[in-house]
Coordinates of C-alpha atoms and ligand atoms in Angstrom, one line a residue:
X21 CA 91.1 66.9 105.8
X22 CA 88.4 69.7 105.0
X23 CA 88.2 72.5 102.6
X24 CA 86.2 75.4 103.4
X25 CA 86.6 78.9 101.9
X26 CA 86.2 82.2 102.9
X27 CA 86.9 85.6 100.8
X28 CA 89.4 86.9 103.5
X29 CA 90.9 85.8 106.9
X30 CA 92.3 87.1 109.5
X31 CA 94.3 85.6 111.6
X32 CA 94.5 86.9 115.4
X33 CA 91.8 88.8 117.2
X34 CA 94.0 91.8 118.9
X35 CA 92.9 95.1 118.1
X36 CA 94.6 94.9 114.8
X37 CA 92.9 92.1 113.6
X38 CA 89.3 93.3 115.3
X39 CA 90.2 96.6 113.8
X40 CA 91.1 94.9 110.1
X41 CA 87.7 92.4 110.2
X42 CA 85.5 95.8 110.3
X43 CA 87.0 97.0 107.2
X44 CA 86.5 94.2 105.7
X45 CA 82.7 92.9 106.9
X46 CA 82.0 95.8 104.1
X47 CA 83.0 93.8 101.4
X48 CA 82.5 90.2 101.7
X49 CA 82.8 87.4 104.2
X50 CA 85.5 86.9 106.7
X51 CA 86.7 84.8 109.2
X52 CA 88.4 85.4 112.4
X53 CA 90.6 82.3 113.1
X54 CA 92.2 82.1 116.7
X55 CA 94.3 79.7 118.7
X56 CA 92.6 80.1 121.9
X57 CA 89.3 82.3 123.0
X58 CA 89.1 85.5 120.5
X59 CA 89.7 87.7 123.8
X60 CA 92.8 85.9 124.8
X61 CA 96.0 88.5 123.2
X62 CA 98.3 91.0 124.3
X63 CA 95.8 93.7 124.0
X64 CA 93.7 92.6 126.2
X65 CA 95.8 92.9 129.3
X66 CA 97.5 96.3 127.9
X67 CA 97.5 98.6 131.1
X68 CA 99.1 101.9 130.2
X69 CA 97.3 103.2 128.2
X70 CA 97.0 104.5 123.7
X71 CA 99.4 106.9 123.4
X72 CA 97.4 109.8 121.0
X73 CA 98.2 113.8 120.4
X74 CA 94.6 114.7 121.2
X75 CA 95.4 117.0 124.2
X76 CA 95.2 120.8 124.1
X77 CA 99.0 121.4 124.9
X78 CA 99.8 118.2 122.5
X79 CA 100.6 118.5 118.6
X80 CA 101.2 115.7 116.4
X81 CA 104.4 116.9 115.3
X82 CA 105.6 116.5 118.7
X83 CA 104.4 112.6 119.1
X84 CA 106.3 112.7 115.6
X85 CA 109.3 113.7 117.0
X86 CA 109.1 111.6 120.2
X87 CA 108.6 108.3 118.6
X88 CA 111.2 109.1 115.9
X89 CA 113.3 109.6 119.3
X90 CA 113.0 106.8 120.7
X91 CA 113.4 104.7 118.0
X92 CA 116.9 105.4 117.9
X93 CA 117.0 106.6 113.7
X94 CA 115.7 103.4 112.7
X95 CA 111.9 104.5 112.6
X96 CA 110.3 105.0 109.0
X97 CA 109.6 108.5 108.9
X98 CA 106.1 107.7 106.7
X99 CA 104.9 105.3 108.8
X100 CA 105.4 107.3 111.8
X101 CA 103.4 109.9 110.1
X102 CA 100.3 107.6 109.4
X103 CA 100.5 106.5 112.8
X104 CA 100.7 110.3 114.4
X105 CA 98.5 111.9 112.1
X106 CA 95.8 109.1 111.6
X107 CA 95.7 107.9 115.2
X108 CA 93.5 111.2 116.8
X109 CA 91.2 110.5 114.1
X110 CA 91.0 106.8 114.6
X111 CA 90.4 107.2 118.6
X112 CA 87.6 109.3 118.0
X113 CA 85.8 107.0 115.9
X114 CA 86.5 104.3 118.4
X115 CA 84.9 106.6 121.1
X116 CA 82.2 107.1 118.6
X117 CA 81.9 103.0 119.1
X118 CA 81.4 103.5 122.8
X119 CA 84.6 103.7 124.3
X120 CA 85.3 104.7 127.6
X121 CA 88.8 106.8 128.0
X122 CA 88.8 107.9 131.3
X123 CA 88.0 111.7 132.3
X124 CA 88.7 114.6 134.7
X125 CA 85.2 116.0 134.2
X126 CA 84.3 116.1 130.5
X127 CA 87.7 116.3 129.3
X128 CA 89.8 113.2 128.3
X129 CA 92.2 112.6 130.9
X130 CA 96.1 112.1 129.7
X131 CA 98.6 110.8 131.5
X132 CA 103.0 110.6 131.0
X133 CA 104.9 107.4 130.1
X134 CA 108.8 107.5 129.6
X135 CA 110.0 109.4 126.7
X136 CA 106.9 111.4 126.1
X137 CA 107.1 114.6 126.3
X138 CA 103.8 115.6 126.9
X139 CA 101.1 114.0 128.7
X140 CA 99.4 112.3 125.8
X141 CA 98.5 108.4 126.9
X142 CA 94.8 108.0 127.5
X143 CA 93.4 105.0 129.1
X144 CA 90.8 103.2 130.5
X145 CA 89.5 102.1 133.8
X146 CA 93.2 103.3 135.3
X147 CA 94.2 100.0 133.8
X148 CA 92.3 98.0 131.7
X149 CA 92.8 100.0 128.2
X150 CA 93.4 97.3 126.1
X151 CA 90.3 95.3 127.8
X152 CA 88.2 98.6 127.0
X153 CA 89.7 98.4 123.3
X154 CA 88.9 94.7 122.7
X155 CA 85.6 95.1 124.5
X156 CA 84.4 97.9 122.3
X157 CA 86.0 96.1 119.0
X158 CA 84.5 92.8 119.7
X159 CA 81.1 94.6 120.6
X160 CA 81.3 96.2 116.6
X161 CA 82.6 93.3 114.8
X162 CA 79.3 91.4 116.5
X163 CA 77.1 93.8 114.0
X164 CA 78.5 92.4 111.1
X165 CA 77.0 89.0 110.3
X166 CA 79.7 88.7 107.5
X167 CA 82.1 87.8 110.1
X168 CA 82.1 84.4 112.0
X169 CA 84.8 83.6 114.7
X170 CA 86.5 79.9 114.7
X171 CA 88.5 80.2 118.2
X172 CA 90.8 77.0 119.0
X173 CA 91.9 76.9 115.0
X174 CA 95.6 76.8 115.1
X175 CA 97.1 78.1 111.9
X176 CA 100.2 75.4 111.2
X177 CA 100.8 77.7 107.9
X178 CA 100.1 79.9 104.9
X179 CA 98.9 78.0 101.4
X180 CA 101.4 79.6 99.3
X181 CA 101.8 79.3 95.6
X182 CA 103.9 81.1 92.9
X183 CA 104.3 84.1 95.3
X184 CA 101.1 84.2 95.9
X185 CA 99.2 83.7 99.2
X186 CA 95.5 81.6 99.2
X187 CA 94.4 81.1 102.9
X188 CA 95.9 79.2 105.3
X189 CA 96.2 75.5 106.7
X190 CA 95.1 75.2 110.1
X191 CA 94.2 72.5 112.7
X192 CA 90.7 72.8 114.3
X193 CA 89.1 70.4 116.7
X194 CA 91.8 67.8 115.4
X195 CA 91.0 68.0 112.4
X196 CA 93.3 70.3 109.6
X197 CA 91.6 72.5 107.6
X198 CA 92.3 74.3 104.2
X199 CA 90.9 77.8 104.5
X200 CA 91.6 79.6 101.4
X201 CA 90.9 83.1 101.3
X202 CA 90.9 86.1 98.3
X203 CA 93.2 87.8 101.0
X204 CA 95.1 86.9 104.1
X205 CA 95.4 89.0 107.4
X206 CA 98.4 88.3 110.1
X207 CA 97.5 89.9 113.1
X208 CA 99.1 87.4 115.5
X209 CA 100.9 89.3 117.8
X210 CA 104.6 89.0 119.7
X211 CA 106.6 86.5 120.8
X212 CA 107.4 87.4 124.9
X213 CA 106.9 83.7 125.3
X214 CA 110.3 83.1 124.1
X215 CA 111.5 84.7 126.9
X216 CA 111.5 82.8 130.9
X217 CA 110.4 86.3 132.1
X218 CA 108.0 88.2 129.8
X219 CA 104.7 90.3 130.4
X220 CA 103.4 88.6 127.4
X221 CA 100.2 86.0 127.8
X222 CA 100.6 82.3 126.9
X223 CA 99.4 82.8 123.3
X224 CA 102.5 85.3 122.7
X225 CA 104.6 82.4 120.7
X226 CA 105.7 84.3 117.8
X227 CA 103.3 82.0 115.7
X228 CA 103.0 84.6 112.8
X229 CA 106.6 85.5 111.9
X230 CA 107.0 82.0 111.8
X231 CA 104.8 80.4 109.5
X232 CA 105.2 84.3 107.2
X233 CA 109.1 83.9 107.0
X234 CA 108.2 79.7 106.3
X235 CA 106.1 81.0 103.6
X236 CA 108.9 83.5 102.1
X237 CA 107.9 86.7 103.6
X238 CA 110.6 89.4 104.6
X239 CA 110.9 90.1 108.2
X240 CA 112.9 92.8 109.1
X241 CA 114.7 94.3 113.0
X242 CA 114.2 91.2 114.7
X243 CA 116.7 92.2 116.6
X244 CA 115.3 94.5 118.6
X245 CA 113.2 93.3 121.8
X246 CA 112.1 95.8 124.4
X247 CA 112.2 95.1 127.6
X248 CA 110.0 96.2 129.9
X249 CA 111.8 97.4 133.3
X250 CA 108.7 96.8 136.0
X251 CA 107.4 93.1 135.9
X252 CA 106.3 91.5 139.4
X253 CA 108.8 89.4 141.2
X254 CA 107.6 87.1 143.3
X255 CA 108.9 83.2 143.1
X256 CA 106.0 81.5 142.0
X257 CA 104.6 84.4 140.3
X258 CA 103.5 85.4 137.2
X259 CA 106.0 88.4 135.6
X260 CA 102.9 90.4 136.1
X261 CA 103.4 94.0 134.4
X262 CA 103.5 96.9 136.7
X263 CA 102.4 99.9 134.4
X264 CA 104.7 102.5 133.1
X265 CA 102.2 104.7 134.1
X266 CA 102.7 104.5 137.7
X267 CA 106.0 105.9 137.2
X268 CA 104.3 108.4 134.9
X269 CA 102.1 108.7 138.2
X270 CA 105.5 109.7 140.2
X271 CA 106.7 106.1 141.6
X272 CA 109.9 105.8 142.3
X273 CA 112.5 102.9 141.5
X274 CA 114.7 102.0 145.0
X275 CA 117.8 99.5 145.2
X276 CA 117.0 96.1 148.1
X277 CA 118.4 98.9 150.0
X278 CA 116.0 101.3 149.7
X279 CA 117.7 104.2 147.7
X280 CA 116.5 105.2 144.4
X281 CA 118.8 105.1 142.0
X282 CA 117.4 106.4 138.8
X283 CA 119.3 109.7 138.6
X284 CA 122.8 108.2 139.0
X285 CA 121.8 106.5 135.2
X286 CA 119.7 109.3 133.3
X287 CA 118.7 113.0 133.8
X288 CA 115.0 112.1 133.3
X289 CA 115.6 109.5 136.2
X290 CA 112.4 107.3 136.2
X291 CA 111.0 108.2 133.1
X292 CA 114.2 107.4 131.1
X293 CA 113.6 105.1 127.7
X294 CA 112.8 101.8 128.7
X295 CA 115.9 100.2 127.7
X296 CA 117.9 102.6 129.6
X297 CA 115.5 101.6 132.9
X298 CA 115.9 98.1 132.2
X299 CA 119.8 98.5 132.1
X300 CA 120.1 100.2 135.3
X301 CA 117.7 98.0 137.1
X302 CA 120.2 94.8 135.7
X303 CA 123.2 96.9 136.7
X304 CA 121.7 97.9 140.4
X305 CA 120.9 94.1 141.0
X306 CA 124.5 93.3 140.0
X307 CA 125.9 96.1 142.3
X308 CA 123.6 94.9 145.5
X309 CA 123.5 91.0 144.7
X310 CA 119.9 90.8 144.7
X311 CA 117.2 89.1 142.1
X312 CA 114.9 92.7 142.3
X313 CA 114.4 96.2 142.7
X314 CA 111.4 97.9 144.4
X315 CA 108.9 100.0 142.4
X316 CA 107.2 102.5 145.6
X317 CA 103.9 103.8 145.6
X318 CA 103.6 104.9 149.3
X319 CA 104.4 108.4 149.0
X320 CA 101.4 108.8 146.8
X321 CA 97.8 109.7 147.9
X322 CA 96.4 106.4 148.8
X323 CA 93.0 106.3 147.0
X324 CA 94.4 107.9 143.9
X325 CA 96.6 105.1 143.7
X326 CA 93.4 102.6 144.1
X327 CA 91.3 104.6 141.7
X328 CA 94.1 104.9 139.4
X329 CA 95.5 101.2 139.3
X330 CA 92.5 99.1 140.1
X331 CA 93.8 95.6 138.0
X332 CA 97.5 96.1 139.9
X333 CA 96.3 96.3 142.7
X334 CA 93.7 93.6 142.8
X335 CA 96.5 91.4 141.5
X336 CA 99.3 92.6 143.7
X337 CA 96.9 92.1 146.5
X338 CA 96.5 88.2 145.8
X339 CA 100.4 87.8 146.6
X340 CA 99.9 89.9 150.0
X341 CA 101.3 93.2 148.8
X342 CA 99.5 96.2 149.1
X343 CA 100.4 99.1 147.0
X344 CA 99.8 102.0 148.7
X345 CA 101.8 100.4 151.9
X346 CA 104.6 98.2 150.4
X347 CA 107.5 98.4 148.3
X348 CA 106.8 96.3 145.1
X349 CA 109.3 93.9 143.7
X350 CA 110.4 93.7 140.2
X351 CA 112.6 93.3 137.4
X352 CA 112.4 93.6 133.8
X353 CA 111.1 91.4 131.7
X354 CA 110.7 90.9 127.8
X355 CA 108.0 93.1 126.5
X356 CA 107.6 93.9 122.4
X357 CA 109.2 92.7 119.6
X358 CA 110.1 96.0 117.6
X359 CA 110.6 93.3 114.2
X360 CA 108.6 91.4 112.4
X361 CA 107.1 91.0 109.4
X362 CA 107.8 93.7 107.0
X363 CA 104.9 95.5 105.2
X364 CA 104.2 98.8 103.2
X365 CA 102.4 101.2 104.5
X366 CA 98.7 99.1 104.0
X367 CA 99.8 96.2 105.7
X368 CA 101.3 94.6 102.4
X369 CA 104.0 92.1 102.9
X370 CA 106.1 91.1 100.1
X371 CA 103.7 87.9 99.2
X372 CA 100.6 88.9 97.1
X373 CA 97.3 88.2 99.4
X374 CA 99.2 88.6 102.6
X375 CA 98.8 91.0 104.9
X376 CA 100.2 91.8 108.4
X377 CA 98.9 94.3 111.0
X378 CA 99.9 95.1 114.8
X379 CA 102.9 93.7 116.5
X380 CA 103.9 90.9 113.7
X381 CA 104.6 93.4 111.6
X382 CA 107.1 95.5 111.5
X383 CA 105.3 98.9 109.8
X384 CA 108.7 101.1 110.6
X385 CA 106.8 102.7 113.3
X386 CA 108.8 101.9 116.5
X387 CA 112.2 101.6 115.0
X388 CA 114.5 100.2 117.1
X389 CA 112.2 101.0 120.3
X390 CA 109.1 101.5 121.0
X391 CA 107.5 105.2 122.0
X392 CA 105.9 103.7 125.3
X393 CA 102.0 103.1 124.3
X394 CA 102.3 103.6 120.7
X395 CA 101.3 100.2 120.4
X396 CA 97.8 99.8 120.6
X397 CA 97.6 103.1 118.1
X398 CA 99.5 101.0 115.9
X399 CA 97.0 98.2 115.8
X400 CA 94.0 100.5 115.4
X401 CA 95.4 102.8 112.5
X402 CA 97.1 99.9 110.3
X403 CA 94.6 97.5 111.8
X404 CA 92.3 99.4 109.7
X405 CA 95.0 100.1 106.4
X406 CA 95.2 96.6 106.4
X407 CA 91.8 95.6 106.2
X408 CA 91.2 98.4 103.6
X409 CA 94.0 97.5 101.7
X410 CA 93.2 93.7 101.8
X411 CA 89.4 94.3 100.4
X412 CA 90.7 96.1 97.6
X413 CA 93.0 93.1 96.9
X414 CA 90.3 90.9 97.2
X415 CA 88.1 93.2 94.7
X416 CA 90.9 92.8 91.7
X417 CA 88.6 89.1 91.2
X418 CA 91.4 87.3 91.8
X419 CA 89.9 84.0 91.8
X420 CA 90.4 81.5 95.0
X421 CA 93.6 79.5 93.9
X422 CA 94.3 75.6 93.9
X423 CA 96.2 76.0 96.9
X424 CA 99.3 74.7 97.7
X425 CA 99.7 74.5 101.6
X426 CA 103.5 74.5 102.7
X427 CA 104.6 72.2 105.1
X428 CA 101.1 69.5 104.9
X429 CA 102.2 67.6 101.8
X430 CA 102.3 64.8 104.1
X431 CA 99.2 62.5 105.7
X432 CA 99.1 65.2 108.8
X433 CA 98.7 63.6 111.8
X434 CA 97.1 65.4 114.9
X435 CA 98.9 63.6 117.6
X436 CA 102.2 64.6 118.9
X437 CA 105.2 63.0 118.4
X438 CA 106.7 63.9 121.8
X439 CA 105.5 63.8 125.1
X440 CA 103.7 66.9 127.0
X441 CA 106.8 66.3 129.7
X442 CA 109.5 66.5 126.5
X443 CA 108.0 69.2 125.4
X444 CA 107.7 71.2 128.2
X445 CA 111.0 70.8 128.9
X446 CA 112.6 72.2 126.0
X447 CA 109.8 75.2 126.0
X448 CA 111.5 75.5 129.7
X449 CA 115.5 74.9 128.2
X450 CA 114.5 77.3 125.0
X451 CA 113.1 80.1 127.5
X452 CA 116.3 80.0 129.9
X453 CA 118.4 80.2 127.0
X454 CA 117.0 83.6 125.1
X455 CA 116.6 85.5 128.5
X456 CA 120.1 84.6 129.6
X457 CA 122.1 84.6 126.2
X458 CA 119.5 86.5 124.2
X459 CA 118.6 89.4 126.8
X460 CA 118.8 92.4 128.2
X461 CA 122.5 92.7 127.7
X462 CA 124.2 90.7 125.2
X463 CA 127.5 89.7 123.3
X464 CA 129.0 87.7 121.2
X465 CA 129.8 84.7 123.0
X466 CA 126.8 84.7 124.6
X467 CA 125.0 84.9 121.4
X468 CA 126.9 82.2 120.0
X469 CA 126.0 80.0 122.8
X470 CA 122.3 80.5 122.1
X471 CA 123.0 79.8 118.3
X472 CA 124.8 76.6 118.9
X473 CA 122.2 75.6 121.1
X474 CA 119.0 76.3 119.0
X475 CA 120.6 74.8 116.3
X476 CA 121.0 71.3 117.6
X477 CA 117.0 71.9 119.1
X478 CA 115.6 72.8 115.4
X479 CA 116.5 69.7 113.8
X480 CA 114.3 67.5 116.7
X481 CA 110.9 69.6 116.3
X482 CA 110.8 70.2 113.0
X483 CA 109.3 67.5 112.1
X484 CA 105.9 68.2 111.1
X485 CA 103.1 67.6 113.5
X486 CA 100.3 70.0 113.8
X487 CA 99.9 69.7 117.9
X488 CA 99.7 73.4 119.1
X489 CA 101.9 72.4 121.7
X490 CA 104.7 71.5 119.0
X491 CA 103.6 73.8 116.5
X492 CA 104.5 76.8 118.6
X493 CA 107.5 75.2 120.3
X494 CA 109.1 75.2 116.6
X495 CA 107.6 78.3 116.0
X496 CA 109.5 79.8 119.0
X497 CA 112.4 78.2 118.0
X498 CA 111.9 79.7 114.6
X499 CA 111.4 83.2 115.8
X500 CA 114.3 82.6 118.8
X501 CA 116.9 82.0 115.9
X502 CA 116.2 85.0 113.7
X503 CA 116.8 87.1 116.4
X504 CA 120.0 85.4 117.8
X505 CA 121.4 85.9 114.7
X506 CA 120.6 89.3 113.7
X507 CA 121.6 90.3 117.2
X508 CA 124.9 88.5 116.5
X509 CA 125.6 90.2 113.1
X510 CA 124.3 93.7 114.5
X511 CA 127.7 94.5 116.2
X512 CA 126.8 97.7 118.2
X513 CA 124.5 99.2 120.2
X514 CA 121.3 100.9 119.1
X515 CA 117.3 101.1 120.8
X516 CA 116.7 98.5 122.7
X517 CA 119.5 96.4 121.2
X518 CA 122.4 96.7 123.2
X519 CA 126.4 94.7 123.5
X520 CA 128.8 94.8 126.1
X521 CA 131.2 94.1 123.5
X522 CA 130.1 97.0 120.8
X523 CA 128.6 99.6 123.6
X524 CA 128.6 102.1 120.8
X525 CA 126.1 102.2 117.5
X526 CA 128.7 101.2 114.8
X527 CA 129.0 102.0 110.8
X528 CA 126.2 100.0 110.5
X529 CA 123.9 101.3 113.1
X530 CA 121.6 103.4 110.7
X531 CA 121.0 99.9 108.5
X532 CA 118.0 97.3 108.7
X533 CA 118.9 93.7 109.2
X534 CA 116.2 91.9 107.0
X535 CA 115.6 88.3 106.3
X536 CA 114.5 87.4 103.1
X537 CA 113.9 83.9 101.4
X538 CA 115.9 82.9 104.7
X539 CA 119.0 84.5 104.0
X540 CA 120.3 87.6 106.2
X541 CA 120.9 91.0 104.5
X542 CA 121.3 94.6 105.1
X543 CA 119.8 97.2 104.2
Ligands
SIN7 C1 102.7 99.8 130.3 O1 101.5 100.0 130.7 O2 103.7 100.1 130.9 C2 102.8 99.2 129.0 C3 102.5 100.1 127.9 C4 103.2 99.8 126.7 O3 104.0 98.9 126.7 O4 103.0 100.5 125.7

């Protein structure tokens, strides 16, 4: 075992934790730990777009009240404010890094995603806007020579003592490392990977809220998962996304049959709130016994569509469909976690030293569903309250602790105690389970079934063993549970959560499920 030591870490390299690192290459050394290559996270295959009130017709008291909309009265009305007000401001600096939003002449061009109402989502290369984001990031985080990279570390879990968080134990090249740190960044990312169908990369396991709730931090509206209605379906095919934007772009949703049926669910048809898409997609599969819908393009101008949607249609192209000629097919898939780990308004958790940033935490921002494209806004504005907020911590000379790593008291051992094939196969049985019992639609038996079930599984991989491959399957398993069983004890409907069996929002609709010191409560 080594021991190195660094005066802050941060874990993840999405734009949260690219955006925290360049607050804090000001004020000492840092370190960028990731699982896989630092350009391998959700944000860098984000397509729509940064949802930002920077348009003349746009105010940001009207991306205020859209996002406090959307997120069903469950949003923290602060947070929402830092995000709204901070974000023009923090997209302007990024653009003063070199970024390239795309333009209708000089101006910055702004398209419509569901639920906005104005046309306020900027993006990049039609597509790429998280690519653009990461590029640009990555590009400014190279000036600082206070900030090394270690991809392929694996962070098994927090060093933890009194309350008090000192780095990190991770696994690197086989070998585990103690990485203590003045002050700890989680910037991890989802968990779509729990999920069979999800738009979510490999590395989405839910790695952060595990090893944070482990540790004793309080996560908070794990309940709520958006799904997002338009993923590829092709057997054999990844769950591709197909951009919210194209139905911002006017693409309509049709039944096997050809009709579209989006104004038989809401008035605003295709650019209803995701959840209320997703629903009607489920329910016009159910009605016409058939695994998909179709997302159509054709009726669009044809090289608008190519200009506008270069990465969809390069990839739809590889499975023989081309956009601008054939209907698309697709069905939801899981998209964002709306919980997470709970923090302030900097990015503070409720341990000392750690903070969390971008889609592991849960800032208050998106409530009980996300304002399409707030997202990557998110990661850039409390990216960067997090990084301020942890070099200040890191200033109080709090002095690089003994350590007490939770969970590697024992000889660790980098080989696996189950087979890849083992393995694999309960990733595959774990995945099946959440989308069917865990999903879209759910209730209480269902819900009960997936709680029986993970229950018996916890037990077998719990056992520690520092393999990534069985780190994140109990890390799934983690995450998978704590949001069974807030779903379970939320009995109605609100955001993206919804139950056949409690349709409507309940007496306790307007309260927080939190976990804290791994008990459920309510707040
Ligand atoms: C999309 O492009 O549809 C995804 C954008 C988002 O989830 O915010």
């Amino acid at each position: 075992m080594k021991e190195e030591s660094v005066d802050f870490l941060v874990i993840g390299s999405g734009v949260a934790g690219l955006r925290a690192a360049i607050e804090l290459a000001h004020h000492g050394t840092v370190l960028i730990a990731t699982k896989d290559v630092p350009t391998e996270s959700s944000t860098e295959y984000a397509q729509g777009g940064i949802a930002v009130a920077m348009s003349d017709e746009d105010e940001v008291g009207i991306h205020l009240e859209d996002t406090l909309r959307a997120g069903d009265g469950l949003c923290r009305e602060s947070a929402v404010k830092v995000l709204v007000e901070e974000g023009p401001w923090r997209i302007s600096e990024l653009i003063s890094w070199g970024a390239e939003f795309d333009r209708e002449g000089t101006k910055l061009a702004f398209t419509r995603e569901a639920a906005h109402s104005k046309n306020r989502i900027l993006h990049a290369h039609g597509d790429s806007t998280g690519k653009e984001l990461e590029r640009v990031l990555i590009a400014k985080v190279r000036t600082y020579q206070s900030v090394k990279k270690y991809p392929f570390a694996f962070t098994v879990d927090l060093m933890v003592n009194e309350g008090e968080c000192f780095g990190a134990s991770m696994v690197k090249d086989g070998e585990v490392i103690h990485l203590s740190a003045k002050a700890t960044i989680l910037a991890t990312g989802g968990a779509g990977q729990i999920y069979e169908r999800t738009t979510n990369p490999a590395v989405a396991t839910g790695d952060g809220m595990a090893i944070a709730f482990r540790a004793g931090a309080v996560l908070e509206d794990m309940e709520f998962v958006q799904f997002h209605p338009t993923s590829l379906y092709m057997p054999g095919a990844p769950h591709f996304l197909l951009s919210e934007a194209m139905r911002g772009e006017g693409a309509l949703l049709k039944n096997i049959h050809g009709e579209p049926f989006m104004k038989n669910y809401h008035p605003s048809a295709e650019l209803a709130p995701r959840d209320v898409v997703s629903r009607a997609i489920i329910s016009e599969m159910v009605r016409t016994k058939s695994a998909h819908v179709y997302l159509d393009l054709t009726h669009l101008d044809k090289e608008f569509v190519k200009r506008r949607f270069p990465r969809i249609n390069l990839t739809c192209r590889m499975y023989n469909i081309d956009i601008t000629e054939n209907l698309i097919p697709v069905s939801p898939a899981a998209h964002y976690i709306m919980g997470g780990i709970r923090t302030d308004l900097n990015g503070a958790t409720n341990i000392k030293g750690l903070y969390a940033a971008g889609e592991v935490a849960c800032t208050g921002v998106h409530g009980a569903n996300r304002l399409a494209s707030n997202s990557l806004l998110e990661g850039l504005v409390f990216g960067a309250r997090a990084g301020i907020a942890a070099s200040q911590h890191g200033s109080e000379g709090r002095m690089h602790g003994t350590p007490k790593a939770q969970g590697l008291h024992h000889a660790p051992s980098t080989l696996s105690r189950f087979s890849s094939s083992y393995l694999d196969g309960m990733r595959t049985s774990l995945r099946r389970l959440m989308w069917e019992r865990v999903g879209i639609i759910r209730c209480a038996e269902s819900l009960s079934i997936a709680e029986d079930s993970l229950s018996q599984w916890e037990p077998e991989v719990n056992e520690i063993s520092v393999t990534r491959e069985e780190q994140e399957l109990r890390n799934m398993l983690m995450v998978s549970r704590l949001i069974t069983e807030a779903a379970l004890e939320r009995k109605g409907s609100v955001g993206a959560h919804f139950r056949s069996d409690f349709p409507l929002r309940g007496d306790d609709g307007n309260r927080h499920i939190l976990w804290e010191k791994g008990r459920m409560l309510k707040e």
